[in-house]
PDB file of C-alpha atoms in Angstrom:
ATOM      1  CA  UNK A  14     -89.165 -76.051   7.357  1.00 78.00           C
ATOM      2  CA  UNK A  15     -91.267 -73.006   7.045  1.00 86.00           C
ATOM      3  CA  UNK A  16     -90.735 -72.231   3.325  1.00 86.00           C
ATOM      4  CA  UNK A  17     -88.040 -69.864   3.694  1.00 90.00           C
ATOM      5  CA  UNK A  18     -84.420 -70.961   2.564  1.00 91.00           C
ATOM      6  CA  UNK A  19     -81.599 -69.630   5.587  1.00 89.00           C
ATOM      7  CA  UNK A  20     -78.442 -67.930   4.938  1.00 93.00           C
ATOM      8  CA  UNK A  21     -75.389 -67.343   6.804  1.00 94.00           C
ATOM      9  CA  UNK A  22     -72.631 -65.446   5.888  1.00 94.00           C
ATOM     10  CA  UNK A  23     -68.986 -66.201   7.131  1.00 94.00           C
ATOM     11  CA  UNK A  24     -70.781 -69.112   9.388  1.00 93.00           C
ATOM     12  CA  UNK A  25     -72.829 -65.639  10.626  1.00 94.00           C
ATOM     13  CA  UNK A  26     -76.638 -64.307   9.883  1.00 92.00           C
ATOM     14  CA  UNK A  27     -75.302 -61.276   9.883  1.00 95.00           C
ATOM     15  CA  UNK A  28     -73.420 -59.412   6.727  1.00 95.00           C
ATOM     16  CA  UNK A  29     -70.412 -58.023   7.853  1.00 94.00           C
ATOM     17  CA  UNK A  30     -69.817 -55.086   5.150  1.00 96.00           C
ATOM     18  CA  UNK A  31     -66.622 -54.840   3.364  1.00 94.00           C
ATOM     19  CA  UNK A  32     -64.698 -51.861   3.824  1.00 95.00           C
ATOM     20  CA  UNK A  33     -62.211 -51.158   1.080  1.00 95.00           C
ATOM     21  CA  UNK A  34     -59.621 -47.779   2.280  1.00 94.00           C
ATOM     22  CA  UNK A  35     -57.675 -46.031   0.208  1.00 93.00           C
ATOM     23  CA  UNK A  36     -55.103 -43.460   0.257  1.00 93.00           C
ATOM     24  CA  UNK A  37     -53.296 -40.377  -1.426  1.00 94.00           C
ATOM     25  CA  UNK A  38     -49.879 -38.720  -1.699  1.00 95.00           C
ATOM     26  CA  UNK A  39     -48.233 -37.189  -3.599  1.00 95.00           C
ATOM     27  CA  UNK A  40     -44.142 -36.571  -3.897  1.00 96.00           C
ATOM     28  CA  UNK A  41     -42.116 -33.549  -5.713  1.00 97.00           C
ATOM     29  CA  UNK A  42     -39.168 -32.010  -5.615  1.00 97.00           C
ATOM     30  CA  UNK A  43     -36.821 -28.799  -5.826  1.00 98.00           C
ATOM     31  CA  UNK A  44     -33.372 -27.668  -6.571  1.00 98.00           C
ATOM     32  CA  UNK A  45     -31.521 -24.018  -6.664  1.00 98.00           C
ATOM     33  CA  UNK A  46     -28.341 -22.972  -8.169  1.00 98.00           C
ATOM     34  CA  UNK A  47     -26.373 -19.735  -8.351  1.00 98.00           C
ATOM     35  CA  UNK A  48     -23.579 -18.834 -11.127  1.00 98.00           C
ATOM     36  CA  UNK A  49     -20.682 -17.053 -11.457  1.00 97.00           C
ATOM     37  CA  UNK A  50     -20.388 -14.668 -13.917  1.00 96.00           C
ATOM     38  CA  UNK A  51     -17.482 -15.475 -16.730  1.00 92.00           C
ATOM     39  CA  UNK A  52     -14.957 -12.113 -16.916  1.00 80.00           C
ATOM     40  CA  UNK A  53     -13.580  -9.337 -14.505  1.00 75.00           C
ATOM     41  CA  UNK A  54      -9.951 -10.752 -14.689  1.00 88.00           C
ATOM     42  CA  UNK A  55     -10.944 -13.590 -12.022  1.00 93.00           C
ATOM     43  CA  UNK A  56      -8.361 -16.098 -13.429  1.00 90.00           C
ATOM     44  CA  UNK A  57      -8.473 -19.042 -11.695  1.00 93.00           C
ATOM     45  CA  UNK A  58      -9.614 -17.732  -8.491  1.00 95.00           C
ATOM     46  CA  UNK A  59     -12.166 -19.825  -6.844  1.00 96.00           C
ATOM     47  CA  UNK A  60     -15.680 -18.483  -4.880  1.00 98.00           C
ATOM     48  CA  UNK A  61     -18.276 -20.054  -2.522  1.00 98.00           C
ATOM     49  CA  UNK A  62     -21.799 -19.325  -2.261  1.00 98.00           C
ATOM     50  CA  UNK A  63     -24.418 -19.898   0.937  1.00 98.00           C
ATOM     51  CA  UNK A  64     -27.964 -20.892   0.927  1.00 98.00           C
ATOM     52  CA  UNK A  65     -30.102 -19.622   3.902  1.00 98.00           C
ATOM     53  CA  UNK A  66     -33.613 -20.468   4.979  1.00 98.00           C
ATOM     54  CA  UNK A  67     -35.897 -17.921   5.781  1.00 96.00           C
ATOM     55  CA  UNK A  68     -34.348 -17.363   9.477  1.00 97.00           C
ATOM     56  CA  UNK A  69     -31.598 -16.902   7.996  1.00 96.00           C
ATOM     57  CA  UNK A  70     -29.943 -20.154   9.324  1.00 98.00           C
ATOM     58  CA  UNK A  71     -27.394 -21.766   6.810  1.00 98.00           C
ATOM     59  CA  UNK A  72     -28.672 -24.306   4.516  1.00 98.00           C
ATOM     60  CA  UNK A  73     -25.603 -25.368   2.652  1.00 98.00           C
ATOM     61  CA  UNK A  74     -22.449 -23.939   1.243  1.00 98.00           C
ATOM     62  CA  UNK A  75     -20.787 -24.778  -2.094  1.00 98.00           C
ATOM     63  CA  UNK A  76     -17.487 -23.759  -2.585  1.00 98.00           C
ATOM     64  CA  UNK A  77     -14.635 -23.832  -5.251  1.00 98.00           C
ATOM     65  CA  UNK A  78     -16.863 -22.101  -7.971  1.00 97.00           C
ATOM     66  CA  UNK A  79     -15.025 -20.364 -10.805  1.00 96.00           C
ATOM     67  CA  UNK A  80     -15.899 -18.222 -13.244  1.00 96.00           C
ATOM     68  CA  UNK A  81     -18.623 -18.860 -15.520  1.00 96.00           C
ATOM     69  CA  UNK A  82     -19.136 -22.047 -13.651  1.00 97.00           C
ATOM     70  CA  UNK A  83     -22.708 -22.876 -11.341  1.00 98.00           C
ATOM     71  CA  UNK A  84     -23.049 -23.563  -7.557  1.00 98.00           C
ATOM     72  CA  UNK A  85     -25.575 -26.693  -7.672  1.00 98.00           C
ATOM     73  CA  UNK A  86     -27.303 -26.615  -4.230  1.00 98.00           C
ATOM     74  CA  UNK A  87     -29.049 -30.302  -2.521  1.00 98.00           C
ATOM     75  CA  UNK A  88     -32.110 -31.301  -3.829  1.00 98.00           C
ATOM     76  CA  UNK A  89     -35.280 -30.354  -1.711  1.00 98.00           C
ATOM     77  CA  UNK A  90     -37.525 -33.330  -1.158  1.00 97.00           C
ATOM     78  CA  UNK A  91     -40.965 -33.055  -0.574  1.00 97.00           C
ATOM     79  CA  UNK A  92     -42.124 -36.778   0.654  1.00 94.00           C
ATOM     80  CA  UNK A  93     -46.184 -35.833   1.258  1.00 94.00           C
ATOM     81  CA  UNK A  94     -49.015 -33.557   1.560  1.00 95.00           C
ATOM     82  CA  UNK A  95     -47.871 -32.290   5.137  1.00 94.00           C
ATOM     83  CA  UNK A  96     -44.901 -30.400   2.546  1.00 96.00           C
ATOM     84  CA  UNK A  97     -47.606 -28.276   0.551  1.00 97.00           C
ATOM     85  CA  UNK A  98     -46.457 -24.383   1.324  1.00 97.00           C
ATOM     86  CA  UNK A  99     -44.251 -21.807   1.035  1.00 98.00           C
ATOM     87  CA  UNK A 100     -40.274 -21.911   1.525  1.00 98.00           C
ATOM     88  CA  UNK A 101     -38.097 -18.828   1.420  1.00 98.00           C
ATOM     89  CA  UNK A 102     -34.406 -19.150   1.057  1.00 98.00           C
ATOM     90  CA  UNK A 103     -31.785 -16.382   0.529  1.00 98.00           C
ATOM     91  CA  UNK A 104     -28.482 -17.125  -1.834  1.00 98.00           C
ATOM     92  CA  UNK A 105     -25.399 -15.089  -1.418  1.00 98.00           C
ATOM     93  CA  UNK A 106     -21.899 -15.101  -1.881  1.00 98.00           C
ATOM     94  CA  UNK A 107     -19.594 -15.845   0.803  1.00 98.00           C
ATOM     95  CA  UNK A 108     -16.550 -12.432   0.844  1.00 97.00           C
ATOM     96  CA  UNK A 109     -14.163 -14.852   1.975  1.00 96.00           C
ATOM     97  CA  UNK A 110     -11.472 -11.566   1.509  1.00 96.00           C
ATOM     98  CA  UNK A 111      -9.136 -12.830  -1.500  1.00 96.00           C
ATOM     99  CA  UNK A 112      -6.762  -9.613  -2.351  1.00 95.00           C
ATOM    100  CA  UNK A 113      -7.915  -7.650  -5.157  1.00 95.00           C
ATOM    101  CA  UNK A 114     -11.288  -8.785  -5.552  1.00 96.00           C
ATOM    102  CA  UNK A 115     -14.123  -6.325  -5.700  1.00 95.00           C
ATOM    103  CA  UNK A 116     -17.600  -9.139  -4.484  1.00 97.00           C
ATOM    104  CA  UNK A 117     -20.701  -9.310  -5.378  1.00 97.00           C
ATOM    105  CA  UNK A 118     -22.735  -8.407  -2.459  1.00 96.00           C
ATOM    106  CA  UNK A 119     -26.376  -8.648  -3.361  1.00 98.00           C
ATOM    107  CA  UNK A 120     -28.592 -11.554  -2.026  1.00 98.00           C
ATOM    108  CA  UNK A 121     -30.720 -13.496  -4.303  1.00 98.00           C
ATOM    109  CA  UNK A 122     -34.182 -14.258  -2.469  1.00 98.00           C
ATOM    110  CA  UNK A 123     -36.122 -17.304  -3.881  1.00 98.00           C
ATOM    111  CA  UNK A 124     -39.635 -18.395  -2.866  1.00 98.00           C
ATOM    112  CA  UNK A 125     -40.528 -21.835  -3.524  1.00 98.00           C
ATOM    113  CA  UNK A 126     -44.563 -23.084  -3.399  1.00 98.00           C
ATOM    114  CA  UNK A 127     -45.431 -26.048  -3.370  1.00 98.00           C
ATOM    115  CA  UNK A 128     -48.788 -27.349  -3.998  1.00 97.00           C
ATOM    116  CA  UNK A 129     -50.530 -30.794  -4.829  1.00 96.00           C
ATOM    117  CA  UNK A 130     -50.996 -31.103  -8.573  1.00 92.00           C
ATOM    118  CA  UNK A 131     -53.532 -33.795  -7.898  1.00 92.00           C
ATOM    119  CA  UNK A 132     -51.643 -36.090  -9.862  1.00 95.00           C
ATOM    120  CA  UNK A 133     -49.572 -37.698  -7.204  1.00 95.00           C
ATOM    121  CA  UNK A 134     -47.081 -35.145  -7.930  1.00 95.00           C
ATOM    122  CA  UNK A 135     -46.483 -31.807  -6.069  1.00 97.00           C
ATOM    123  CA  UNK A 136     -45.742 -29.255  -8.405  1.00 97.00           C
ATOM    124  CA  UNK A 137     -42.929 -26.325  -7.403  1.00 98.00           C
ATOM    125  CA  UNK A 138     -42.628 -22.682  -8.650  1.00 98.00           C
ATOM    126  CA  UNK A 139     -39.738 -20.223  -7.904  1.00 98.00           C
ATOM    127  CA  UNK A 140     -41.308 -16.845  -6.887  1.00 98.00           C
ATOM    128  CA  UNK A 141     -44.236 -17.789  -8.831  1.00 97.00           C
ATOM    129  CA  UNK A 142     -42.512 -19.394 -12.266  1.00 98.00           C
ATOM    130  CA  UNK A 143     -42.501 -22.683 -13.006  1.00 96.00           C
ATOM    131  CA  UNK A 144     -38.651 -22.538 -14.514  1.00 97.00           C
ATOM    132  CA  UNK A 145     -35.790 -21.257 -12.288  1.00 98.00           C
ATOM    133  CA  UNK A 146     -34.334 -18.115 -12.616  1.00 98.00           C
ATOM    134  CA  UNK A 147     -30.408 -18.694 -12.085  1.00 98.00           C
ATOM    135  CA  UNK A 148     -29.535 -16.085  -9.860  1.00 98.00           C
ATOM    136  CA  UNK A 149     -25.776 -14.440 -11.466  1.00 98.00           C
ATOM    137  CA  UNK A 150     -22.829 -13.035  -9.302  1.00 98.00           C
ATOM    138  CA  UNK A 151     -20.333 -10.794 -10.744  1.00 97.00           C
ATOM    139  CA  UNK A 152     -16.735  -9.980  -9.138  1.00 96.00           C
ATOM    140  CA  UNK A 153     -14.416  -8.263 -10.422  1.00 95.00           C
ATOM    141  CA  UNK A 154     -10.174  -8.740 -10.292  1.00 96.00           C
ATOM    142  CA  UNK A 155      -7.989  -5.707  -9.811  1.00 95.00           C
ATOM    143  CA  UNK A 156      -4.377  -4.770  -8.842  1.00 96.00           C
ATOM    144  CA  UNK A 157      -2.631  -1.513  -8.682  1.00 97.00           C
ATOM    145  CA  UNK A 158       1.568  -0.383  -8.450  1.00 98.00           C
ATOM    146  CA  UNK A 159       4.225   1.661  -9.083  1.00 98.00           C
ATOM    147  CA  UNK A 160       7.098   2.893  -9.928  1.00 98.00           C
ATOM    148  CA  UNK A 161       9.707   5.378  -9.713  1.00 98.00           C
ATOM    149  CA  UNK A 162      12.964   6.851 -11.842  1.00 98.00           C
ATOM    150  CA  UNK A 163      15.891   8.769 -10.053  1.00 98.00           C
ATOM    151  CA  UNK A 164      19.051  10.166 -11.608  1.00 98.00           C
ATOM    152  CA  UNK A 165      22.565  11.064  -9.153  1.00 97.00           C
ATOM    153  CA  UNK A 166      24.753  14.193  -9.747  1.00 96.00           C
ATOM    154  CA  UNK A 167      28.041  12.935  -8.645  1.00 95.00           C
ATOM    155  CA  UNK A 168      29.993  14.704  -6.125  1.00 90.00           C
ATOM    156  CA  UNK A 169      33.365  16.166  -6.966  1.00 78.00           C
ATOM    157  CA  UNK A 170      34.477  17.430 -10.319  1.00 73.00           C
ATOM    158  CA  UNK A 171      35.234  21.270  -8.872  1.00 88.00           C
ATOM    159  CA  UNK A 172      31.313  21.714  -9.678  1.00 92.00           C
ATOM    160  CA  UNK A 173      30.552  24.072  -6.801  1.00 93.00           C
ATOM    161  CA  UNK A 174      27.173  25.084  -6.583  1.00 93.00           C
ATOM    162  CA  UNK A 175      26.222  24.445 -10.318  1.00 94.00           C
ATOM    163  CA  UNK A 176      22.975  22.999 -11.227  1.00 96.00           C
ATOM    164  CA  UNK A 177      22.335  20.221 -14.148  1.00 97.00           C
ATOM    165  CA  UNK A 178      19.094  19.367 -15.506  1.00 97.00           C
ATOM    166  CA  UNK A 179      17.909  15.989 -16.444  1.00 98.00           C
ATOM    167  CA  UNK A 180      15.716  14.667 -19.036  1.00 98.00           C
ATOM    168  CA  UNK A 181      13.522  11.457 -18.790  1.00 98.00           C
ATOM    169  CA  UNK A 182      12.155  10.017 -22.381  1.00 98.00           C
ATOM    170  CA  UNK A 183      10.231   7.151 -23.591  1.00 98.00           C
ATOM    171  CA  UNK A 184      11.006   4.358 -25.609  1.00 97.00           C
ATOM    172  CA  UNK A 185      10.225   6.468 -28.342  1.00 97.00           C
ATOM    173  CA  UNK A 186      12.229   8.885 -27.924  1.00 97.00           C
ATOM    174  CA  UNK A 187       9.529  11.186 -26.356  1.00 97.00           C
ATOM    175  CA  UNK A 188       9.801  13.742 -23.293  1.00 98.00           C
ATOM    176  CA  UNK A 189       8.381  12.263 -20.482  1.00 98.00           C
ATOM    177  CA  UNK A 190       9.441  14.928 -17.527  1.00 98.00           C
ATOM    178  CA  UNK A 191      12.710  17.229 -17.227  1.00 98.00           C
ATOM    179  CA  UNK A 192      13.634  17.616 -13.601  1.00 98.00           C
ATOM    180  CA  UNK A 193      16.329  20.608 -13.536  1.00 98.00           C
ATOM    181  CA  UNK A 194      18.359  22.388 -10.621  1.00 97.00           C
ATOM    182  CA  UNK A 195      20.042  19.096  -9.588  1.00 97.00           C
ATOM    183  CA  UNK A 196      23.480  19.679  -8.021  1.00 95.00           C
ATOM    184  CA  UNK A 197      26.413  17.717  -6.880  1.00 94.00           C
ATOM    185  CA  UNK A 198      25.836  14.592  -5.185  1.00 94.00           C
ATOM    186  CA  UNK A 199      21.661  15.105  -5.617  1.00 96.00           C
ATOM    187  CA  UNK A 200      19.133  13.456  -6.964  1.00 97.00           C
ATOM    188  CA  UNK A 201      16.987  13.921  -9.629  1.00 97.00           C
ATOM    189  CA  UNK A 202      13.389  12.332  -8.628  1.00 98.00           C
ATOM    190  CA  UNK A 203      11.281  11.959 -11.718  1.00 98.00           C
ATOM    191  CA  UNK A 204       7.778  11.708 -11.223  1.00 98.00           C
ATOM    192  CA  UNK A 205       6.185   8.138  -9.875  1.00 98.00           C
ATOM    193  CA  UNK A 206       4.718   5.888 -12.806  1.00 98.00           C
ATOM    194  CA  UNK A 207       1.172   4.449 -11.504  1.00 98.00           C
ATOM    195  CA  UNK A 208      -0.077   1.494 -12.874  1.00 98.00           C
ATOM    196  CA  UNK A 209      -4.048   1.717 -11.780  1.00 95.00           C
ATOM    197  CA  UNK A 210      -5.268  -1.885 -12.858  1.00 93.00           C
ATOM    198  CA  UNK A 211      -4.160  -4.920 -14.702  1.00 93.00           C
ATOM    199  CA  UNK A 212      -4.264  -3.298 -18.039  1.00 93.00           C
ATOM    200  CA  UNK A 213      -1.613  -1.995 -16.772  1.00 96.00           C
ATOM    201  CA  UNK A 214       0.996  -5.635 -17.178  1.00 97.00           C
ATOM    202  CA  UNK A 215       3.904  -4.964 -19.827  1.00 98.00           C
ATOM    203  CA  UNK A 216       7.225  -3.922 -20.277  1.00 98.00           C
ATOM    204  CA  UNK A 217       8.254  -0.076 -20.471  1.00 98.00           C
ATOM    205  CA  UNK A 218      11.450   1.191 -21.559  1.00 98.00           C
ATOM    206  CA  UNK A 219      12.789   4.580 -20.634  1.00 98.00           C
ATOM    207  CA  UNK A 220      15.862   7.160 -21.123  1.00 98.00           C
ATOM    208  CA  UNK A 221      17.477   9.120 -18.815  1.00 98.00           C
ATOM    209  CA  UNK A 222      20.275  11.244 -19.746  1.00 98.00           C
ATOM    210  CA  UNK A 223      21.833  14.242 -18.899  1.00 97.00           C
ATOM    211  CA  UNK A 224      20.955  17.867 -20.705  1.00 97.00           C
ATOM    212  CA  UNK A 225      24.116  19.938 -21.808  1.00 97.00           C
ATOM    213  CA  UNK A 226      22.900  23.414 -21.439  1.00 96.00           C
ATOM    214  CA  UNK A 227      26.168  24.802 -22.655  1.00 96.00           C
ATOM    215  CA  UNK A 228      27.695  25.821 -18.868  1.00 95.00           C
ATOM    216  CA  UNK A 229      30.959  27.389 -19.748  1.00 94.00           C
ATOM    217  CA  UNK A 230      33.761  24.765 -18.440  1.00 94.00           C
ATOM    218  CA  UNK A 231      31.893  22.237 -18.276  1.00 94.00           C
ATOM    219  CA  UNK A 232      32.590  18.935 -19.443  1.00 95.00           C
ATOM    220  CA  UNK A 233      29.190  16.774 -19.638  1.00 95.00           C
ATOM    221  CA  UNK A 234      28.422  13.286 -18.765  1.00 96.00           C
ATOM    222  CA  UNK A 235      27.239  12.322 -22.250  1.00 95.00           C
ATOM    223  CA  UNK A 236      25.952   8.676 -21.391  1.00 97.00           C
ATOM    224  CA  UNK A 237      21.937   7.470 -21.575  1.00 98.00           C
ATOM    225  CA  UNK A 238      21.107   4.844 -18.855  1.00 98.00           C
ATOM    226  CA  UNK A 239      18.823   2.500 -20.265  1.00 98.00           C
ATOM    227  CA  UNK A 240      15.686   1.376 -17.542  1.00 98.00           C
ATOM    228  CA  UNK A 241      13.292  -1.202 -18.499  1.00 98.00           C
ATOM    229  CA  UNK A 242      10.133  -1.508 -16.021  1.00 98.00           C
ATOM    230  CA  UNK A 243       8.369  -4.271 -16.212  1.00 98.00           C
ATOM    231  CA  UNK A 244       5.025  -4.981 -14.628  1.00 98.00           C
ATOM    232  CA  UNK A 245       3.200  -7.805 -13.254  1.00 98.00           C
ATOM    233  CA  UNK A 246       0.568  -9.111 -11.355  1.00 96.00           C
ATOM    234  CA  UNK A 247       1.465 -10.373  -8.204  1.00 94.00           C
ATOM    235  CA  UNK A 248      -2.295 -11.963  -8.120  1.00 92.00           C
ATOM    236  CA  UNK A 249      -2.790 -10.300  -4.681  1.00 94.00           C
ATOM    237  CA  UNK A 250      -3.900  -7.031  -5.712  1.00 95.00           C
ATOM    238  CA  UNK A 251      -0.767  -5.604  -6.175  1.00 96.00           C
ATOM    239  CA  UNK A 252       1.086  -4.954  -9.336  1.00 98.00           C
ATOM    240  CA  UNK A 253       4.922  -5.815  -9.008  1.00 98.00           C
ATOM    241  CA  UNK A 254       7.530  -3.884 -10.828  1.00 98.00           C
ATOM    242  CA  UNK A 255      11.168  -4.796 -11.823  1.00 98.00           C
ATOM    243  CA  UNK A 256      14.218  -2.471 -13.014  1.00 98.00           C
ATOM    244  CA  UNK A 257      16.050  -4.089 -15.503  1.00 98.00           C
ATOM    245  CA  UNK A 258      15.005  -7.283 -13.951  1.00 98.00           C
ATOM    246  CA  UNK A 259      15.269  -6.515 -10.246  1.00 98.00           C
ATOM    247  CA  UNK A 260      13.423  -5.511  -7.645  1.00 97.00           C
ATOM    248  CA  UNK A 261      15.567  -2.960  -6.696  1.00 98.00           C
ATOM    249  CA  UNK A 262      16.269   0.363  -8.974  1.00 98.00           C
ATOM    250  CA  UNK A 263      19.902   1.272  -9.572  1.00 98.00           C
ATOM    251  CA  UNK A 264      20.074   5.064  -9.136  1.00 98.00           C
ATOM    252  CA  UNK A 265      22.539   5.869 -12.798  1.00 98.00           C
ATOM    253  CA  UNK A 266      24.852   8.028 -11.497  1.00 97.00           C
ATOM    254  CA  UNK A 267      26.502  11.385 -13.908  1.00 97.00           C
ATOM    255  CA  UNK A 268      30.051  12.487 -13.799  1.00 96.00           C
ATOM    256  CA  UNK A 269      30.654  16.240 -14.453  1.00 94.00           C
ATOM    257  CA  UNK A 270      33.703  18.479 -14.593  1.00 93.00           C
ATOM    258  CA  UNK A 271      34.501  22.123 -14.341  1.00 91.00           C
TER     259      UNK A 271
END
């Protein structure tokens, strides 16, 4: 009634201002793995590997890794903004004392960042690079052994205190050692063979016969005993050896006469 047209809004002269709220986040992500090297005779032999944080509490283990194969840790979520920093974790591998094997002992440290790409994403680097590094262990396999030839002068035969020698040869007919001044009812003791690492696995064949040095009267054992080592890994860092196919040598024994 006074010219002016009234206005209410929402039933109310006064404007109530809309307020409109928004928010950010953002979400990422990270993952570590360690290898094991392929090679150093590891067969089938299986590893673990331990991820630490930066108190050096334990993370995670993986275990049954063989070689050439990769120890794939659990993700690392990072759910919002209040992750944005800096992580440190150690990787190592776990001596868990298997015979024979030589371990890697070094410690892989890895320093993730994480920081808000602005995106809605938070982006991750590994000690400052965007791709992962793979951090490699190497072990190693080895096994040692060995083994030893003996020769018996019989007893008897009217020898008294005569001496014999005896010669030890190859497979190819090659000297290996002469052990001489070996009386009645001793032994000859060649030499031990030592078999310093898997290389080592195989068959060897040696000679042992007596040598006729022409003692006046004396009638010589004329026989060659035939030994064939053979050598194999026992897989707990030993190399096992057999005598013609037993574990136990058979001392050949020579017969003189005077």
């Amino acid at each position: 009634g006074n010219g002016k047209l009234g206005v209410t809004y929402n039933g109310s002269k006064t404007y109530v201002t809309a307020v409109f709220t928004n928010s950010y986040n953002a979400e990422g992500e990270a993952q570590l793995f360690a290898k094991k090297a392929d090679g150093g005779n590891l067969g089938d032999r299986k590893f673990a590997f331990v991820l630490k944080n930066e108190n050096g509490e334990a993370v995670q283990t993986v275990t049954n890794i063989g070689a050439d194969q990769t120890a794939t840790f659990n993700k690392f979520t990072y759910s919002d903004l209040s992750k944005v920093g800096s992580y440190t974790y150690y990787i190592s591998e776990v001596k868990d004392g298997q015979e024979g094997v030589s371990y890697d002992g070094h410690t892989a440290t890895i320093t993730i960042e994480v920081t808000d790409a602005g995106n809605g994403k938070l982006g991750v680097t590994y000690n400052g690079s965007k791709t992962y590094v793979t951090p490699v262990f190497t072990n190693s396999y080895n096994a040692e052994g060995e083994a030893q030839l003996f020769a018996r002068k019989a007893d008897g035969g009217n020898l008294g205190t005569r001496v014999f020698n005896f010669v030890l040869k190859d497979k190819d007919g090659k000297e290996v050692q002469t052990v001489k001044g070996v009386g009645k009812n001793e032994l000859a003791e060649f030499d031990k063979f030592t078999y310093s690492d898997v290389s080592k696995v195989g068959s060897y064949t040696y000679y042992i016969s007596e040598v006729n040095d022409g003692q006046e009267g004396v009638s010589y054992d004329g026989h060659t005993a035939t030994v064939t080592i053979e050598v194999t890994d026992a897989g707990n860092g030993k190399l096992d050896v057999t005598y013609n196919g037993s574990k136990t040598y058979v001392t050949p024994v020579f017969t003189n006469s005077y």
